[in-house]
GROMACS .gro file of C-alpha atoms in nm:
model
  364
    1MET     CA    1  10.958  24.630  13.624
    2ILE     CA    2  10.715  24.927  13.479
    3TRP     CA    3  10.455  24.621  13.537
    4ALA     CA    4  10.578  24.579  13.909
    5SER     CA    5  10.591  24.912  13.995
    6ALA     CA    6  10.214  24.987  13.863
    7ILE     CA    7  10.139  24.644  14.086
    8SER     CA    8  10.292  24.802  14.423
    9PHE     CA    9  10.139  25.108  14.335
   10ILE     CA   10   9.763  24.956  14.339
   11VAL     CA   11   9.868  24.736  14.651
   12ILE     CA   12   9.977  24.994  14.810
   13LEU     CA   13   9.750  25.300  14.762
   14GLY     CA   14   9.466  24.991  14.778
   15ILE     CA   15   9.570  24.926  15.147
   16LEU     CA   16   9.603  25.255  15.290
   17VAL     CA   17   9.279  25.402  15.161
   18LEU     CA   18   9.117  25.046  15.257
   19VAL     CA   19   9.235  25.017  15.600
   20HIS     CA   20   9.151  25.406  15.643
   21GLU     CA   21   8.785  25.313  15.535
   22LEU     CA   22   8.776  25.007  15.726
   23GLY     CA   23   8.828  25.253  16.065
   24HIS     CA   24   8.536  25.389  15.985
   25PHE     CA   25   8.332  25.102  15.897
   26LEU     CA   26   8.448  24.939  16.249
   27SER     CA   27   8.355  25.213  16.438
   28ALA     CA   28   8.062  25.306  16.320
   29ARG     CA   29   7.942  24.918  16.327
   30ALA     CA   30   8.078  24.952  16.746
   31PHE     CA   31   7.837  25.228  16.813
   32ARG     CA   32   7.554  25.054  16.608
   33VAL     CA   33   7.541  25.338  16.362
   34GLY     CA   34   7.373  25.240  16.028
   35VAL     CA   35   7.644  25.138  15.749
   36GLU     CA   36   7.503  25.092  15.421
   37GLU     CA   37   7.786  25.014  15.149
   38PHE     CA   38   8.136  24.870  15.213
   39GLY     CA   39   8.321  24.895  14.904
   40PHE     CA   40   8.636  24.749  14.777
   41GLY     CA   41   8.817  24.948  14.516
   42PHE     CA   42   8.560  25.245  14.338
   43PRO     CA   43   8.276  25.219  14.049
   44PRO     CA   44   8.116  25.110  13.861
   45ARG     CA   45   7.997  24.824  14.042
   46LEU     CA   46   8.084  24.460  13.978
   47PHE     CA   47   7.932  24.305  14.236
   48GLY     CA   48   7.756  24.336  14.543
   49LYS     CA   49   7.595  24.091  14.824
   50LYS     CA   50   7.373  24.273  15.109
   51PHE     CA   51   7.477  24.099  15.452
   52GLY     CA   52   7.223  24.248  15.745
   53LYS     CA   53   7.175  24.588  15.695
   54THR     CA   54   7.540  24.671  15.514
   55LEU     CA   55   7.571  24.622  15.124
   56TYR     CA   56   7.916  24.473  15.042
   57SER     CA   57   8.054  24.543  14.689
   58LEU     CA   58   8.310  24.449  14.484
   59ASN     CA   59   8.391  24.740  14.208
   60ALA     CA   60   8.609  24.796  13.892
   61ILE     CA   61   8.898  25.067  13.978
   62PRO     CA   62   9.097  24.845  14.221
   63ILE     CA   63   9.211  25.148  14.426
   64GLY     CA   64   9.140  25.124  14.808
   65GLY     CA   65   8.782  25.173  14.884
   66PHE     CA   66   8.485  25.334  15.061
   67VAL     CA   67   8.238  25.296  15.334
   68LYS     CA   68   7.872  25.467  15.325
   69ILE     CA   69   7.788  25.523  15.661
   70LYS     CA   70   7.399  25.607  15.730
   71GLY     CA   71   7.287  25.976  15.788
   72ILE     CA   72   7.635  26.131  15.709
   73ILE     CA   73   7.672  26.417  15.496
   74GLU     CA   74   7.808  26.252  15.168
   75GLN     CA   75   8.148  26.420  14.975
   76ASP     CA   76   7.924  26.512  14.707
   77GLY     CA   77   7.729  26.715  14.979
   78ALA     CA   78   7.383  26.526  14.964
   79ALA     CA   79   7.289  26.530  15.340
   80PRO     CA   80   6.981  26.270  15.488
   81THR     CA   81   6.614  26.352  15.429
   82GLU     CA   82   6.551  26.251  15.785
   83ARG     CA   83   6.696  26.115  16.070
   84LYS     CA   84   6.643  25.811  16.262
   85PRO     CA   85   6.810  25.657  16.549
   86ASP     CA   86   7.107  25.447  16.388
   87ASP     CA   87   7.176  25.738  16.133
   88PHE     CA   88   7.507  25.934  16.201
   89MET     CA   89   7.401  26.274  16.297
   90ALA     CA   90   7.152  26.092  16.576
   91GLN     CA   91   7.454  26.036  16.752
   92SER     CA   92   7.666  26.213  17.053
   93LEU     CA   93   7.938  26.433  16.920
   94LEU     CA   94   8.181  26.193  17.129
   95LYS     CA   95   8.020  25.898  16.907
   96ARG     CA   96   8.121  26.119  16.620
   97PHE     CA   97   8.408  26.217  16.669
   98ALA     CA   98   8.496  25.846  16.716
   99ILE     CA   99   8.402  25.736  16.404
  100LEU     CA  100   8.524  26.036  16.177
  101ILE     CA  101   8.917  25.994  16.374
  102ALA     CA  102   8.891  25.660  16.332
  103GLY     CA  103   9.056  25.636  15.964
  104ILE     CA  104   9.324  25.823  16.082
  105VAL     CA  105   9.377  25.612  16.398
  106MET     CA  106   9.424  25.330  16.166
  107ASN     CA  107   9.645  25.441  15.929
  108TYR     CA  108   9.858  25.598  16.177
  109LEU     CA  109   9.867  25.241  16.307
  110LEU     CA  110   9.917  25.081  15.963
  111THR     CA  111  10.218  25.314  15.985
  112ILE     CA  112  10.383  25.171  16.273
  113VAL     CA  113  10.299  24.820  16.181
  114LEU     CA  114  10.485  24.878  15.839
  115PHE     CA  115  10.816  25.040  16.012
  116ALA     CA  116  10.815  24.723  16.261
  117ILE     CA  117  10.806  24.471  15.986
  118GLY     CA  118  11.070  24.650  15.825
  119TYR     CA  119  11.306  24.678  16.101
  120MET     CA  120  11.243  24.292  16.147
  121ILE     CA  121  11.342  24.261  15.747
  122GLY     CA  122  11.595  24.551  15.808
  123MET     CA  123  11.526  24.868  15.756
  124PRO     CA  124  11.778  25.172  15.613
  125SER     CA  125  11.757  25.421  15.872
  126GLN     CA  126  11.944  25.706  16.050
  127LEU     CA  127  12.150  25.540  16.341
  128GLY     CA  128  12.105  25.841  16.661
  129ASP     CA  129  11.862  25.630  16.817
  130VAL     CA  130  11.933  25.251  16.751
  131PRO     CA  131  11.853  24.977  17.057
  132ALA     CA  132  12.203  24.784  17.185
  133ASN     CA  133  12.024  24.440  17.010
  134ALA     CA  134  12.002  24.610  16.643
  135VAL     CA  135  12.225  24.428  16.416
  136VAL     CA  136  12.356  24.698  16.172
  137SER     CA  137  12.505  24.619  15.840
  138ASN     CA  138  12.585  24.894  15.576
  139GLN     CA  139  12.716  25.177  15.816
  140SER     CA  140  12.764  25.498  15.647
  141VAL     CA  141  12.776  25.896  15.660
  142VAL     CA  142  12.565  26.109  15.461
  143VAL     CA  143  12.569  26.452  15.413
  144ALA     CA  144  12.257  26.602  15.575
  145ASP     CA  145  12.285  26.963  15.549
  146ILE     CA  146  12.656  27.176  15.379
  147THR     CA  147  12.694  27.521  15.447
  148ALA     CA  148  12.666  27.781  15.159
  149ASP     CA  149  12.933  27.904  14.991
  150VAL     CA  150  13.203  27.705  15.149
  151PRO     CA  151  13.529  27.486  14.941
  152ALA     CA  152  13.328  27.170  14.968
  153ALA     CA  153  12.980  27.321  14.879
  154GLN     CA  154  13.148  27.495  14.550
  155ALA     CA  155  13.371  27.171  14.450
  156GLY     CA  156  13.020  27.011  14.392
  157LEU     CA  157  12.911  26.820  14.751
  158GLN     CA  158  12.567  26.798  14.805
  159VAL     CA  159  12.320  26.702  15.067
  160GLY     CA  160  12.254  26.348  15.006
  161ASP     CA  161  12.600  26.205  14.888
  162THR     CA  162  12.778  25.950  15.066
  163ILE     CA  163  13.101  25.996  15.166
  164SER     CA  164  13.313  25.701  15.150
  165ALA     CA  165  13.660  25.816  15.157
  166VAL     CA  166  13.846  26.073  15.277
  167ASN     CA  167  14.248  26.102  15.153
  168GLN     CA  168  14.199  25.765  15.025
  169THR     CA  169  14.090  25.610  15.396
  170PRO     CA  170  13.755  25.489  15.346
  171VAL     CA  171  13.537  25.627  15.658
  172THR     CA  172  13.188  25.453  15.783
  173THR     CA  173  13.161  25.662  16.043
  174VAL     CA  174  13.127  26.070  16.127
  175ALA     CA  175  13.446  25.969  16.427
  176SER     CA  176  13.616  25.778  16.126
  177ILE     CA  177  13.600  26.150  15.912
  178LYS     CA  178  13.720  26.368  16.216
  179GLU     CA  179  13.982  26.129  16.289
  180GLN     CA  180  14.085  26.204  15.905
  181LEU     CA  181  14.033  26.564  15.956
  182ALA     CA  182  14.215  26.590  16.285
  183PRO     CA  183  14.569  26.670  16.147
  184VAL     CA  184  14.480  26.879  15.866
  185THR     CA  185  14.490  27.250  15.862
  186SER     CA  186  14.214  27.504  15.736
  187GLY     CA  187  14.304  27.557  15.378
  188ALA     CA  188  14.467  27.299  15.325
  189VAL     CA  189  14.353  27.053  15.031
  190ILE     CA  190  14.191  26.729  15.101
  191ALA     CA  191  14.064  26.493  14.843
  192LEU     CA  192  13.729  26.306  14.908
  193SER     CA  193  13.521  26.030  14.768
  194VAL     CA  194  13.131  26.059  14.731
  195GLN     CA  195  12.883  25.790  14.648
  196ARG     CA  196  12.595  25.977  14.463
  197GLY     CA  197  12.271  25.755  14.353
  198GLU     CA  198  12.480  25.465  14.149
  199THR     CA  199  12.754  25.726  14.073
  200THR     CA  200  13.097  25.783  14.236
  201VAL     CA  201  13.235  26.104  14.243
  202ASP     CA  202  13.603  26.193  14.330
  203MET     CA  203  13.678  26.542  14.377
  204THR     CA  204  13.919  26.778  14.616
  205THR     CA  205  13.834  27.053  14.838
  206ALA     CA  206  14.016  27.278  15.050
  207THR     CA  207  13.905  27.276  15.434
  208THR     CA  208  13.737  27.589  15.632
  209ALA     CA  209  13.802  27.686  16.012
  210LEU     CA  210  13.485  27.555  16.211
  211SER     CA  211  13.343  27.732  16.507
  212ASP     CA  212  13.499  27.535  16.712
  213GLY     CA  213  13.857  27.676  16.555
  214GLN     CA  214  13.934  27.281  16.403
  215ALA     CA  215  13.929  27.228  16.062
  216GLY     CA  216  13.607  27.093  15.856
  217ILE     CA  217  13.447  27.106  15.460
  218GLY     CA  218  13.163  27.281  15.640
  219ALA     CA  219  12.916  27.024  15.601
  220TYR     CA  220  12.700  26.819  15.840
  221PHE     CA  221  12.625  26.464  15.848
  222VAL     CA  222  12.458  26.158  15.993
  223GLU     CA  223  12.528  25.806  15.985
  224THR     CA  224  12.287  25.574  15.850
  225GLY     CA  225  12.285  25.193  15.772
  226THR     CA  226  12.035  24.882  15.774
  227VAL     CA  227  11.867  24.801  16.109
  228GLU     CA  228  11.742  24.432  16.184
  229LEU     CA  229  11.542  24.421  16.547
  230PRO     CA  230  11.338  24.168  16.683
  231PHE     CA  231  10.992  24.237  16.723
  232GLY     CA  232  10.934  24.378  17.018
  233SER     CA  233  11.257  24.633  16.933
  234ALA     CA  234  11.097  24.691  16.593
  235VAL     CA  235  10.740  24.764  16.755
  236VAL     CA  236  10.875  25.025  16.999
  237GLN     CA  237  11.132  25.114  16.737
  238ALA     CA  238  10.865  25.189  16.477
  239THR     CA  239  10.656  25.421  16.744
  240LYS     CA  240  10.942  25.620  16.819
  241GLN     CA  241  11.005  25.653  16.462
  242THR     CA  242  10.619  25.758  16.348
  243TRP     CA  243  10.604  25.975  16.657
  244ARG     CA  244  10.890  26.197  16.535
  245LEU     CA  245  10.810  26.163  16.134
  246THR     CA  246  10.459  26.280  16.305
  247GLN     CA  247  10.651  26.614  16.440
  248THR     CA  248  10.837  26.673  16.140
  249LEU     CA  249  10.523  26.652  15.910
  250VAL     CA  250  10.292  26.829  16.118
  251VAL     CA  251  10.547  27.161  16.080
  252ALA     CA  252  10.605  27.059  15.725
  253PHE     CA  253  10.209  27.079  15.657
  254GLY     CA  254  10.209  27.387  15.864
  255GLY     CA  255  10.453  27.545  15.682
  256LEU     CA  256  10.318  27.451  15.352
  257ILE     CA  257   9.953  27.583  15.432
  258GLY     CA  258  10.090  27.896  15.619
  259SER     CA  259  10.270  27.944  15.206
  260ALA     CA  260   9.961  27.883  15.044
  261VAL     CA  261   9.783  28.120  15.219
  262GLN     CA  262  10.005  28.415  15.150
  263GLY     CA  263  10.034  28.337  14.763
  264LYS     CA  264  10.333  28.115  14.723
  265ASP     CA  265  10.371  27.883  14.517
  266VAL     CA  266  10.359  27.551  14.667
  267SER     CA  267  10.291  27.268  14.381
  268GLY     CA  268  10.660  27.200  14.379
  269ALA     CA  269  10.554  27.029  14.723
  270VAL     CA  270  10.260  26.853  14.688
  271ALA     CA  271  10.213  26.534  14.409
  272GLY     CA  272   9.925  26.363  14.307
  273PRO     CA  273   9.810  26.002  14.199
  274VAL     CA  274  10.110  26.024  13.903
  275GLY     CA  275  10.378  26.164  14.141
  276ILE     CA  276  10.297  25.919  14.388
  277ALA     CA  277  10.283  25.646  14.083
  278THR     CA  278  10.611  25.773  14.032
  279LEU     CA  279  10.745  25.730  14.369
  280THR     CA  280  10.643  25.397  14.417
  281HIS     CA  281  10.828  25.357  14.095
  282GLN     CA  282  11.166  25.426  14.260
  283ALA     CA  283  11.140  25.270  14.561
  284THR     CA  284  11.033  24.927  14.379
  285GLN     CA  285  11.387  24.969  14.196
  286LEU     CA  286  11.557  25.016  14.515
  287GLY     CA  287  11.390  24.678  14.678
  288PHE     CA  288  11.106  24.530  14.885
  289VAL     CA  289  11.211  24.719  15.220
  290TYR     CA  290  11.200  25.018  15.037
  291VAL     CA  291  10.826  24.997  14.939
  292ILE     CA  292  10.753  24.891  15.294
  293GLN     CA  293  10.920  25.217  15.427
  294PHE     CA  294  10.752  25.405  15.134
  295ALA     CA  295  10.395  25.278  15.238
  296ALA     CA  296  10.472  25.366  15.584
  297LEU     CA  297  10.557  25.752  15.503
  298LEU     CA  298  10.252  25.739  15.275
  299SER     CA  299  10.038  25.604  15.569
  300LEU     CA  300  10.152  25.852  15.795
  301ASN     CA  301  10.073  26.119  15.525
  302LEU     CA  302   9.800  26.023  15.458
  303ALA     CA  303   9.655  26.031  15.821
  304ILE     CA  304   9.802  26.360  15.838
  305PHE     CA  305   9.636  26.524  15.553
  306ASN     CA  306   9.320  26.360  15.662
  307LEU     CA  307   9.304  26.583  15.973
  308LEU     CA  308   9.374  26.907  15.751
  309PRO     CA  309   9.004  27.137  15.851
  310PHE     CA  310   8.934  27.129  15.441
  311PRO     CA  311   8.631  26.929  15.347
  312PRO     CA  312   8.571  26.616  15.202
  313LEU     CA  313   8.891  26.573  15.446
  314ASP     CA  314   8.770  26.378  15.768
  315GLY     CA  315   8.905  26.726  15.966
  316GLY     CA  316   8.652  26.931  15.753
  317LYS     CA  317   8.385  26.663  15.930
  318LEU     CA  318   8.572  26.698  16.240
  319ILE     CA  319   8.578  27.087  16.266
  320PHE     CA  320   8.163  27.058  16.228
  321VAL     CA  321   8.172  26.828  16.580
  322GLY     CA  322   8.371  27.094  16.738
  323LEU     CA  323   8.163  27.410  16.689
  324GLU     CA  324   7.860  27.207  16.788
  325ALA     CA  325   8.028  27.142  17.126
  326ILE     CA  326   8.143  27.500  17.167
  327VAL     CA  327   7.771  27.617  17.084
  328ARG     CA  328   7.595  27.360  17.195
  329ARG     CA  329   7.359  27.339  16.952
  330PRO     CA  330   7.378  27.151  16.587
  331ILE     CA  331   7.473  27.323  16.304
  332PRO     CA  332   7.235  27.357  16.028
  333LEU     CA  333   7.265  27.122  15.809
  334ARG     CA  334   7.223  27.379  15.509
  335TRP     CA  335   7.482  27.509  15.618
  336GLN     CA  336   7.709  27.228  15.628
  337VAL     CA  337   7.604  27.073  15.273
  338ILE     CA  338   7.684  27.438  15.142
  339VAL     CA  339   8.042  27.429  15.269
  340HIS     CA  340   8.091  27.018  15.185
  341ASN     CA  341   7.943  27.113  14.789
  342VAL     CA  342   8.191  27.420  14.823
  343GLY     CA  343   8.517  27.210  14.966
  344PHE     CA  344   8.459  26.949  14.771
  345ILE     CA  345   8.447  27.112  14.406
  346ILE     CA  346   8.779  27.311  14.554
  347PHE     CA  347   8.924  26.971  14.657
  348LEU     CA  348   8.885  26.806  14.285
  349ILE     CA  349   9.030  27.106  14.147
  350PHE     CA  350   9.307  27.092  14.319
  351ILE     CA  351   9.334  26.707  14.300
  352MET     CA  352   9.328  26.812  13.897
  353ALA     CA  353   9.583  27.098  13.936
  354VAL     CA  354   9.862  26.860  14.132
  355THR     CA  355   9.778  26.577  13.871
  356ILE     CA  356   9.837  26.781  13.546
  357LYS     CA  357  10.130  26.932  13.752
  358ASP     CA  358  10.255  26.575  13.818
  359VAL     CA  359  10.201  26.472  13.420
  360VAL     CA  360  10.411  26.760  13.288
  361GLY     CA  361  10.652  26.729  13.528
  362LEU     CA  362  10.722  26.353  13.383
  363ILE     CA  363  10.661  26.437  13.005
  364SER     CA  364  10.931  26.713  13.090
   0.00000   0.00000   0.00000
């Protein structure tokens, strides 16, 4: 199983990075911008062959790939010595923007494709907005939130728990839970059967008065199940799902950046290669469709992460395109090189720190 997880990690990360770089490559070629090298994997180089003006290389580290666009400031801050017609910096602002954003767009589209595949196979999902032609199985009720200090929380009910029975009566919908609680008065003791991972937990808890006057346990539930859709509906549902998650992740990234600016510890909210490998292992243990779902989430995270205005990310380069559009003159190359050099060093330190945190967490 460890080998399967390792292979899954390499394949997932490889595909996500390769698709991202393919976006830059295809857009550069479309605008007749020179591409010096398109690499599969990362150096050292094992094999390379030149077709036209582009070197296609196979490299030793089999994770993702890279594209070296002619005349662009590289990730180590190196700048072109002179400008030629097929150089990146010789292109219009719109073309440069399109080339830089293409990798992000490709990851976004890949997310939709992966979710669509998941829905066609049958993917665990929340049942809030499911098409009428969906085939739903393994329906259950999951605790999405719970009010602090209510008896159920004190009894041990947790977010993520699946409610399988109330007073020994099986429940699979929110309506069935409400039906079981309808005759119960506030303060009465009820029995809950809860599935937590692979463990069944039985507990008793007193009910509490809700805002509508009914008795409840102070928890917010969502219905989940395995949703299977035909091709057309799967694509539509995957697009909706991707957009909903995009909104959620943008808010999350914004909160993360805000907390970091305020000097708060955000290390627990980020994961490096080791953390991603651990999550891949967990997804692999659950099954193939969970790996597809995880890869889709990772692809979307990669897309949004690359939008951050920080070198050497695509967003860092897009900032200079935006500034040039505002001031209507090229940003001095010397300043761009300085910013990219400093940004690249900070980025490496950040990745190292996150990796060390992940390793320590894994050991402990």
